[in-house]
PDB file of C-alpha atoms in Angstrom:
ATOM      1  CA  UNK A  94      90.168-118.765  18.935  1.00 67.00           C
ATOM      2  CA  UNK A  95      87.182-117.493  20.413  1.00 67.00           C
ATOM      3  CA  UNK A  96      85.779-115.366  23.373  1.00 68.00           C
ATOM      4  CA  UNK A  97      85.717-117.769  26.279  1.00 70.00           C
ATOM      5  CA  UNK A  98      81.874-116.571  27.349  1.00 72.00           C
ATOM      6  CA  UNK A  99      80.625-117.689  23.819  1.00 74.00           C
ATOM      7  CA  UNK A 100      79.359-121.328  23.916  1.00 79.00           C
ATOM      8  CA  UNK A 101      81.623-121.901  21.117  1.00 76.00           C
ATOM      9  CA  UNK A 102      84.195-120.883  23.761  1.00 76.00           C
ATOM     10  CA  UNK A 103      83.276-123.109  26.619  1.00 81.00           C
ATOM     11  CA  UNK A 104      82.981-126.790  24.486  1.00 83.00           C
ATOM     12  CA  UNK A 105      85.602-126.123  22.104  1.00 80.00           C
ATOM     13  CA  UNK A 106      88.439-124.067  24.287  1.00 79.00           C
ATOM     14  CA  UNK A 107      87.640-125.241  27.884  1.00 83.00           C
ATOM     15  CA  UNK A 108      85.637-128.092  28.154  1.00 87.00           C
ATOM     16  CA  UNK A 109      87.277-130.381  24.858  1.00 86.00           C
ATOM     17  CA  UNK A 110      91.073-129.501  25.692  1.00 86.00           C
ATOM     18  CA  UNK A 111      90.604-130.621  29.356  1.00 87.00           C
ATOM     19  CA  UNK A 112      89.170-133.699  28.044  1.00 90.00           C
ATOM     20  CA  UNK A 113      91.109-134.748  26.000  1.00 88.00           C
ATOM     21  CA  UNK A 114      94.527-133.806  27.890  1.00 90.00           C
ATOM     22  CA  UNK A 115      95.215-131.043  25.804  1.00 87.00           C
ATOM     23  CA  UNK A 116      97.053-127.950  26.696  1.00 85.00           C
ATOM     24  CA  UNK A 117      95.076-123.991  25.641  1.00 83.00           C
ATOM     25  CA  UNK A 118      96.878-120.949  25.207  1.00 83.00           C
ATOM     26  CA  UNK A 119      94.865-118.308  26.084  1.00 79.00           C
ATOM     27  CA  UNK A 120      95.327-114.252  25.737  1.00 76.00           C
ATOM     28  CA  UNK A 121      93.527-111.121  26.379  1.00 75.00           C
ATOM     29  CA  UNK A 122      92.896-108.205  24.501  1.00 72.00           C
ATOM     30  CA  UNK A 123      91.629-108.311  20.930  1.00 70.00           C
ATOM     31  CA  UNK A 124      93.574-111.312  18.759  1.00 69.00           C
ATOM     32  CA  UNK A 125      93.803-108.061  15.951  1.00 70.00           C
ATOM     33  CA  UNK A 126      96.146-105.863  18.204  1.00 74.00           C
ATOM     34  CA  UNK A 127      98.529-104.621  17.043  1.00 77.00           C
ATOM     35  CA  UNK A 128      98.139-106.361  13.941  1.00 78.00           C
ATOM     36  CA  UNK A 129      96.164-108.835  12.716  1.00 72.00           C
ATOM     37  CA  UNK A 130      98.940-111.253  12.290  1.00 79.00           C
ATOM     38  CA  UNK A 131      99.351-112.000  15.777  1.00 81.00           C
ATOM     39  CA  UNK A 132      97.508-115.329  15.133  1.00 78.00           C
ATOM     40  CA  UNK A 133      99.773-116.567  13.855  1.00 82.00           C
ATOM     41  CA  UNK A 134     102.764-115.111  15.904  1.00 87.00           C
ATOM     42  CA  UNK A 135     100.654-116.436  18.971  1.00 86.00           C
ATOM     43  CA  UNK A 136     100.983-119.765  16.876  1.00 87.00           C
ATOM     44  CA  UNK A 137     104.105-120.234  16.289  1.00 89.00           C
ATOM     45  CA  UNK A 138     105.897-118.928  19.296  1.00 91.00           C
ATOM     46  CA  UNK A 139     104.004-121.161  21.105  1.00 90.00           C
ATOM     47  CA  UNK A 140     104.236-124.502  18.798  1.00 90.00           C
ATOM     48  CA  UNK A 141     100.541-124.722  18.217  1.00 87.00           C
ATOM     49  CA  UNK A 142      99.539-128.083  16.882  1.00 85.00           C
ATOM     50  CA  UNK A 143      95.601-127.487  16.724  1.00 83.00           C
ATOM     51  CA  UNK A 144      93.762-123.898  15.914  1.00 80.00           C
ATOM     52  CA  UNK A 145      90.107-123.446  16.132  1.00 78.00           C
ATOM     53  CA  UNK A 146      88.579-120.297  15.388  1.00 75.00           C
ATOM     54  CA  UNK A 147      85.204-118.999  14.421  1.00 69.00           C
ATOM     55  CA  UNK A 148      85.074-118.322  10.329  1.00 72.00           C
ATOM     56  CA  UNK A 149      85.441-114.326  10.904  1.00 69.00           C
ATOM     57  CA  UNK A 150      88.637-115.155  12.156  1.00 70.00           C
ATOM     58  CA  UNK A 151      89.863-115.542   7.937  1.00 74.00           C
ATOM     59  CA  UNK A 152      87.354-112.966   7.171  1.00 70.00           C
ATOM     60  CA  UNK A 153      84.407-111.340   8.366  1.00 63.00           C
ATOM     61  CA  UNK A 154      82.037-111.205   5.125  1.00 63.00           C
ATOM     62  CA  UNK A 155      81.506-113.900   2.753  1.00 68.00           C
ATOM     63  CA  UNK A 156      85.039-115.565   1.913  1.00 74.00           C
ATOM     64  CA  UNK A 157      86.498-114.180  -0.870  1.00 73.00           C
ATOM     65  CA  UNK A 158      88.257-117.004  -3.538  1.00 77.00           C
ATOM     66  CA  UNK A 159      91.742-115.905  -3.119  1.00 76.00           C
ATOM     67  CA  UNK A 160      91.155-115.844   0.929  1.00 80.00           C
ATOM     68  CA  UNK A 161      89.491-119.214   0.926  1.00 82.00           C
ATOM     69  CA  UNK A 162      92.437-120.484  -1.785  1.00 84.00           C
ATOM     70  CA  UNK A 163      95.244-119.157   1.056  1.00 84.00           C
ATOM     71  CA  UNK A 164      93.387-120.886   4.258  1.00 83.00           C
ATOM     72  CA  UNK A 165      92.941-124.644   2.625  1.00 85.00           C
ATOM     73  CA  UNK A 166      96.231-124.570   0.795  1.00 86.00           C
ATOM     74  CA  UNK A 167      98.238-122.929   3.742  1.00 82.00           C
ATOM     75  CA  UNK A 168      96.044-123.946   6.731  1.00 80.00           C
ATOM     76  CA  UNK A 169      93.917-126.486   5.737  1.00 78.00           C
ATOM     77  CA  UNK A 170      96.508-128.227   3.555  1.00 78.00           C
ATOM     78  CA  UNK A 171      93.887-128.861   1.183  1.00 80.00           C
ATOM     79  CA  UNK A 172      91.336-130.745   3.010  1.00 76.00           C
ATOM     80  CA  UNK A 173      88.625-129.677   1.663  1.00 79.00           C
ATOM     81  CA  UNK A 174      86.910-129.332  -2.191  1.00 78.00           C
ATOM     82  CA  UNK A 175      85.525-126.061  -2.770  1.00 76.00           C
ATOM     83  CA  UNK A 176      82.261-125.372  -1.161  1.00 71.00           C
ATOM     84  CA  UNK A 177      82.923-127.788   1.079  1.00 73.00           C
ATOM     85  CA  UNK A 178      82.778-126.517   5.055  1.00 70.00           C
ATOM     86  CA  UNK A 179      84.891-129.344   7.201  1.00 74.00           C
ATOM     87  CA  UNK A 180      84.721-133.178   6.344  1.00 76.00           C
ATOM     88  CA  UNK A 181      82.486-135.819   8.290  1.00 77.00           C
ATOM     89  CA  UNK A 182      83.171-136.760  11.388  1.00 77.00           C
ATOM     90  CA  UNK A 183      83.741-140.857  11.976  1.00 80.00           C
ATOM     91  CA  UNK A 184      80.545-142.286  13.120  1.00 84.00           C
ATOM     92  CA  UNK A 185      78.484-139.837  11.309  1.00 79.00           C
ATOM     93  CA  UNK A 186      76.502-140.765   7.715  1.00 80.00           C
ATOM     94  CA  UNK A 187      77.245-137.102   6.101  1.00 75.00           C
ATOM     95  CA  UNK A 188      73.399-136.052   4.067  1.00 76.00           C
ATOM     96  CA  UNK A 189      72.684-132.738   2.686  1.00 70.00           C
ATOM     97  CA  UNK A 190      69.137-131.678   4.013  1.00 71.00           C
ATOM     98  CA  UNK A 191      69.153-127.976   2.636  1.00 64.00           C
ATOM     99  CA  UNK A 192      71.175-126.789  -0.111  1.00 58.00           C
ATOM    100  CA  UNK A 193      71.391-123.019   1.460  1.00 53.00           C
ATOM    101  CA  UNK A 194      75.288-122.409   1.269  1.00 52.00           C
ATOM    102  CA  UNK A 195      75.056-119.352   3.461  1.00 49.00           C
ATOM    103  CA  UNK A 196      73.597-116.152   4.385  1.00 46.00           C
ATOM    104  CA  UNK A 197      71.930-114.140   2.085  1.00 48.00           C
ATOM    105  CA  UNK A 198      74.467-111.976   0.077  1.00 52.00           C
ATOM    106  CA  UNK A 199      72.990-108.197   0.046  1.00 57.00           C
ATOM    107  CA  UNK A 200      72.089-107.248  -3.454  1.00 57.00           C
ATOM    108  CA  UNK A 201      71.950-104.059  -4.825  1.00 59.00           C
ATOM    109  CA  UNK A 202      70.070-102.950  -8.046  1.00 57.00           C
ATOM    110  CA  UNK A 203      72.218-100.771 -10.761  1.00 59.00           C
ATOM    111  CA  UNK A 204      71.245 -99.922 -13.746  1.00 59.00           C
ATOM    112  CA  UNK A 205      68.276-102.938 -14.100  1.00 62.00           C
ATOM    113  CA  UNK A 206      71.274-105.587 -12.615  1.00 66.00           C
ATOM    114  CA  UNK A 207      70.867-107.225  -9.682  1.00 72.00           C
ATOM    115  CA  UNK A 208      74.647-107.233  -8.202  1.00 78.00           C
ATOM    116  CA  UNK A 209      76.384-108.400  -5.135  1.00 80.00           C
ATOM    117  CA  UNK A 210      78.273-105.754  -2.683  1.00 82.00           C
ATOM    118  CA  UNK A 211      80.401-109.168  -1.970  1.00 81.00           C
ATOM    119  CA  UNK A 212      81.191-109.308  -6.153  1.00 84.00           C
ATOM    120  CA  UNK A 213      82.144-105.575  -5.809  1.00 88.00           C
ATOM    121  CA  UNK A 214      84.530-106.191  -2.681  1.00 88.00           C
ATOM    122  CA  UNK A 215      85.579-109.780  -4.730  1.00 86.00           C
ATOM    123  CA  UNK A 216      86.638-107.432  -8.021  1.00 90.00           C
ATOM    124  CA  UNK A 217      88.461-104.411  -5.501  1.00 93.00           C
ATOM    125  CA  UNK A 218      90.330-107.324  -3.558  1.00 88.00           C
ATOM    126  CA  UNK A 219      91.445-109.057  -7.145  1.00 89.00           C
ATOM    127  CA  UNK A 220      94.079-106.052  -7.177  1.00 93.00           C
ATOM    128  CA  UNK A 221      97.541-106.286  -5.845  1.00 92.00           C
ATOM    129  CA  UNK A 222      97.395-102.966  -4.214  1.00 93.00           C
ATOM    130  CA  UNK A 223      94.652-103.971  -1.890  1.00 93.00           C
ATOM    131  CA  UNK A 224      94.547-105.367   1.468  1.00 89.00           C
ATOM    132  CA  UNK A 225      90.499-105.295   2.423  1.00 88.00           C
ATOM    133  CA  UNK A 226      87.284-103.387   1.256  1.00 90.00           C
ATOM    134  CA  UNK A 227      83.853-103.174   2.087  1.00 89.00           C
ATOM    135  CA  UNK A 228      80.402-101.999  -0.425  1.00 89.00           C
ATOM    136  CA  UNK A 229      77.707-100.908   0.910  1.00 87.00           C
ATOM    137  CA  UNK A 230      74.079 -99.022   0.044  1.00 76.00           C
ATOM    138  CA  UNK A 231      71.569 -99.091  -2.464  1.00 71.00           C
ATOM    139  CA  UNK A 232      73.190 -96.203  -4.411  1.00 77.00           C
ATOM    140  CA  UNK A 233      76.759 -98.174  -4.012  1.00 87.00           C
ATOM    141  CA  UNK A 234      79.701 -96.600  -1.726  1.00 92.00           C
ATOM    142  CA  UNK A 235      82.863 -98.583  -1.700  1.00 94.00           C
ATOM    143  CA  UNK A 236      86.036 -98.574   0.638  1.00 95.00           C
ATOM    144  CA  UNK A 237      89.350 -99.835   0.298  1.00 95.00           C
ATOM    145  CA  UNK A 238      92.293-100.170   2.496  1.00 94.00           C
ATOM    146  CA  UNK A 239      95.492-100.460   0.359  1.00 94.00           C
ATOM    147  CA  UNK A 240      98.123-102.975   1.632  1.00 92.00           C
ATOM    148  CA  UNK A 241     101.434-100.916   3.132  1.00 90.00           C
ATOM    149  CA  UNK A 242     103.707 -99.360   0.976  1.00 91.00           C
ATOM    150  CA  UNK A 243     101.541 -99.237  -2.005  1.00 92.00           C
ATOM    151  CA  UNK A 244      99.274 -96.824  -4.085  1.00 91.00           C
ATOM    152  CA  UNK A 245      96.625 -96.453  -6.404  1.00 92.00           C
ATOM    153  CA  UNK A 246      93.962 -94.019  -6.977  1.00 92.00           C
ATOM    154  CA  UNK A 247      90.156 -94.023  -6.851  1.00 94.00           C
ATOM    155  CA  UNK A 248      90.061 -94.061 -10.950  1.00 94.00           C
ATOM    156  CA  UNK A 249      92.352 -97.096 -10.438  1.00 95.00           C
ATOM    157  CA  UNK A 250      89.957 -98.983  -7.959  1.00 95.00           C
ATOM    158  CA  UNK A 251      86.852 -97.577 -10.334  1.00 94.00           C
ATOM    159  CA  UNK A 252      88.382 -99.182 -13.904  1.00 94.00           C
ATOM    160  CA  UNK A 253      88.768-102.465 -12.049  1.00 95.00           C
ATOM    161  CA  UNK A 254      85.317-102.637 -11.455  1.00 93.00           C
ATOM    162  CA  UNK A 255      84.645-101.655 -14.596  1.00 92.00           C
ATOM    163  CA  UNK A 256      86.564-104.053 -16.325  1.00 93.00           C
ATOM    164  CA  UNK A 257      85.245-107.023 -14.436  1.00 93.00           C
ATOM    165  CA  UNK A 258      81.597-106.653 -13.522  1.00 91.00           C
ATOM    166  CA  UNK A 259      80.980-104.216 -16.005  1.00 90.00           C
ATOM    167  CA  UNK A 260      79.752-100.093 -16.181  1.00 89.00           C
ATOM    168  CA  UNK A 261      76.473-100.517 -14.459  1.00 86.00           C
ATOM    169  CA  UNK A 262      77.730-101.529 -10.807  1.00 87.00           C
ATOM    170  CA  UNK A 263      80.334 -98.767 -11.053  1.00 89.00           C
ATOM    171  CA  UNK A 264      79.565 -97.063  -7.218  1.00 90.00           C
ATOM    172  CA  UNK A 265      78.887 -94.055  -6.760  1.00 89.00           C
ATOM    173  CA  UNK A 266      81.910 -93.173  -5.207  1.00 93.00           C
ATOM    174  CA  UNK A 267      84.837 -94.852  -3.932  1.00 95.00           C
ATOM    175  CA  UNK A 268      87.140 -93.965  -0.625  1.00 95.00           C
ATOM    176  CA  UNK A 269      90.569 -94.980  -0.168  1.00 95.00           C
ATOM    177  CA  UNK A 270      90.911 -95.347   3.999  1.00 94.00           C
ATOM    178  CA  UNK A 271      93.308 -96.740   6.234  1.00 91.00           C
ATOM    179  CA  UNK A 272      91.030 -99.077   8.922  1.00 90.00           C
ATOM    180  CA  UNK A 273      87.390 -99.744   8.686  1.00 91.00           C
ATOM    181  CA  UNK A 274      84.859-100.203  11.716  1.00 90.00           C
ATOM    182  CA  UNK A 275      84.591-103.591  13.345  1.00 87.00           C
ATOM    183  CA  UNK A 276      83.333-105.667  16.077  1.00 83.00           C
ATOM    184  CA  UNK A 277      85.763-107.833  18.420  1.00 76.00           C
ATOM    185  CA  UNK A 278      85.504-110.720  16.325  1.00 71.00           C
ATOM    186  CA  UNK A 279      86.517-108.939  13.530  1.00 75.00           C
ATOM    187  CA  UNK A 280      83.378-108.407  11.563  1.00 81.00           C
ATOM    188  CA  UNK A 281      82.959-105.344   9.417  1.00 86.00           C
ATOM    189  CA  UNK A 282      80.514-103.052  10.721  1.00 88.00           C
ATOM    190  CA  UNK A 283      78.330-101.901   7.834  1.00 88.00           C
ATOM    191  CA  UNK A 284      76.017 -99.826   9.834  1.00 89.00           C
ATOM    192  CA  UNK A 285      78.304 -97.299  10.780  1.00 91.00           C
ATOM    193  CA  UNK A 286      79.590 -96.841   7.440  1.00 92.00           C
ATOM    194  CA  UNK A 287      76.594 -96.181   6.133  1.00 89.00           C
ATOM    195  CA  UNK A 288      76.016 -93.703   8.689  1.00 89.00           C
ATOM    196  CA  UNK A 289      78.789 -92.013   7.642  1.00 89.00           C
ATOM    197  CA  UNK A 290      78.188 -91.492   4.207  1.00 88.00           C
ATOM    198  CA  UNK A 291      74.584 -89.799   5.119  1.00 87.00           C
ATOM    199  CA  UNK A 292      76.455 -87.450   7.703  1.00 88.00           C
ATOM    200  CA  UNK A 293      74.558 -89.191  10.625  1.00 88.00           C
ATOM    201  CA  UNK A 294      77.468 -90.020  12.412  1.00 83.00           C
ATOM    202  CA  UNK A 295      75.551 -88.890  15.459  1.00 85.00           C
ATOM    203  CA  UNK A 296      73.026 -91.650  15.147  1.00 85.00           C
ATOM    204  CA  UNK A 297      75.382 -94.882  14.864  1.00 85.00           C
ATOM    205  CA  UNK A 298      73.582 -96.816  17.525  1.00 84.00           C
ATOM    206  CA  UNK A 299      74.904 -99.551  20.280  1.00 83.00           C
ATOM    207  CA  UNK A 300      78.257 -99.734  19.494  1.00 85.00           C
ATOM    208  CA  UNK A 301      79.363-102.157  22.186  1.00 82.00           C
ATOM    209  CA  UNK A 302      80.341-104.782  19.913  1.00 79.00           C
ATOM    210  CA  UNK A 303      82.850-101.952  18.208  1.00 84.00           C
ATOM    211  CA  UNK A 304      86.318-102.983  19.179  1.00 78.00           C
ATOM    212  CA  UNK A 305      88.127-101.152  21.592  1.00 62.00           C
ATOM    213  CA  UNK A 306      90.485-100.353  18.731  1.00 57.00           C
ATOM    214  CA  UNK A 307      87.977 -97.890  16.922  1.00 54.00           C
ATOM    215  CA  UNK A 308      85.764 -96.651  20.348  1.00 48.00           C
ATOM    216  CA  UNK A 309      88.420 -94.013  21.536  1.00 46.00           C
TER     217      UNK A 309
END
C-alpha cells in the first residue's frame, strides 16, 4: 500500500510483484475514503495473500501499545517481540549498529516535567470512548475524536490524564472533534492544528500534502 511514484512504490508494488509472478491490486483515490477500513475491505474482497504498506498505514504518530498489540496479534500473527521492526531476512547476519528506536518524540515541559505529547495521546486513546487524538504545543492543546455512537465529556478526557500521568501535564484545554487534518498517507498534520489554536488559520502554509478529504 503505497503511492506508486514513491520509490517504496516502484520496488515493492511494481517492480517485486512482476518478478516474482505475483498479481497487484491497485486503486485510486485515497485508501481512507470513505472510511478508513477499506484496507481491509480492499483485502478481503479481493483474497489478498500479501499486504505491504508504509507504517502510517496502522498509524501516523508513534504506535501506540494497544495499536501495535492489534497489528502483530491480528496481522502479524505475532511475529515479532516488542520493539522489534520485521525479522532478518535469510542470507543476512542481523547486528544492531545504533540503538535509536525512532524519531524523536516532541516533549513538552509542564510544571518542571519533561512529558511526551505521544504519552498524552497514549493516556486519551487508553479510553473506550476514543477512536484517535492528537497533543500538541508547548502550553499543551489536546484533540480527540470519539469512536461512533459514544460520549464523554472534556472533564472525562481531562481526569484520565490526570489519573495516569499525573496533574502537571493536564493541557490546557481539550477539544472533542470529529476528523483531524492529514496528509494522503494518513499522517496527522500538527501544523495546522496549531495554527488553529493561535487563530492563524490564514497562515497554514503548503498544504499540498493535505488530503483531498480536508482541502474543500
Amino acid at each position: 500500500m503505497a503511492d506508486i511514484g514513491w520509490i517504496t512504490g516502484h520496488t515493492y508494488v511494481v517492480y517485486d510483484p512482476l518478478a516474482c509472478g505475483g498479481t497487484s491490486v491497485l486503486f485510486e483515490s485515497t485508501p481512507l475514503y470513505p472510511t478508513p477500513s477499506r484496507y481491509w475491505e480492499v483485502v478481503a474482497k479481493h483474497k489478498i495473500t500479501h499486504f505491504y504498506t508504509a507504517p502510517t498505514a496502522i498509524l501516523g504518530e508513534p504506535i501506540d501499545p494497544e495499536s501495535w498489540k492489534w497489528y502483530n496479534e491480528i496481522v502479524g500473527r505475532n511475529g515479532c517481540s516488542p520493539g522489534s521492526a520485521t525479522l532478518p531476512f535469510f542470507g543476512i547476519d542481523l547486528a544492531v549498529l545504533d540503538s535509536i528506536t525512532g524519531k524523536e518524540i516532541i516533549k513538552t515541559e509542564a510544571e518542571g516535567h519533561r512529558i511526551s505529547t505521544a504519552a498524552i495521546e497514549s493516556a486519551l486513546d487508553a479510553l473506550p470512548t476514543v477512536a484517535e487524538t492528537a497533543a500538541i504545543g508547548e502550553s499543551v492543546h489536546a484533540f480527540a475524536i470519539l469512536k461512533p455512537n459514544c460520549s464523554i465529556d472534556v472533564k472525562e478526557l481531562a481526569l484520565q490524564i490526570r489519573k495516569v500521568i499525573g496533574p502537571f501535564a493536564m493541557p490546557k484545554k481539550i477539544y472533542i472533534v470529529s476528523d483531524l487534518p492529514k496528509t494522503r498517507s494518513g499522517k496527522i498534520m500538527r501544523r495546522i492544528l496549531r495554527k488553529s489554536i493561535s487563530n492563524e488559520t490564514d497562515q497554514l502554509g503548503d498544504l499540498s500534502t493535505l488530503s483531498d478529504k480536508y482541502s474543500g
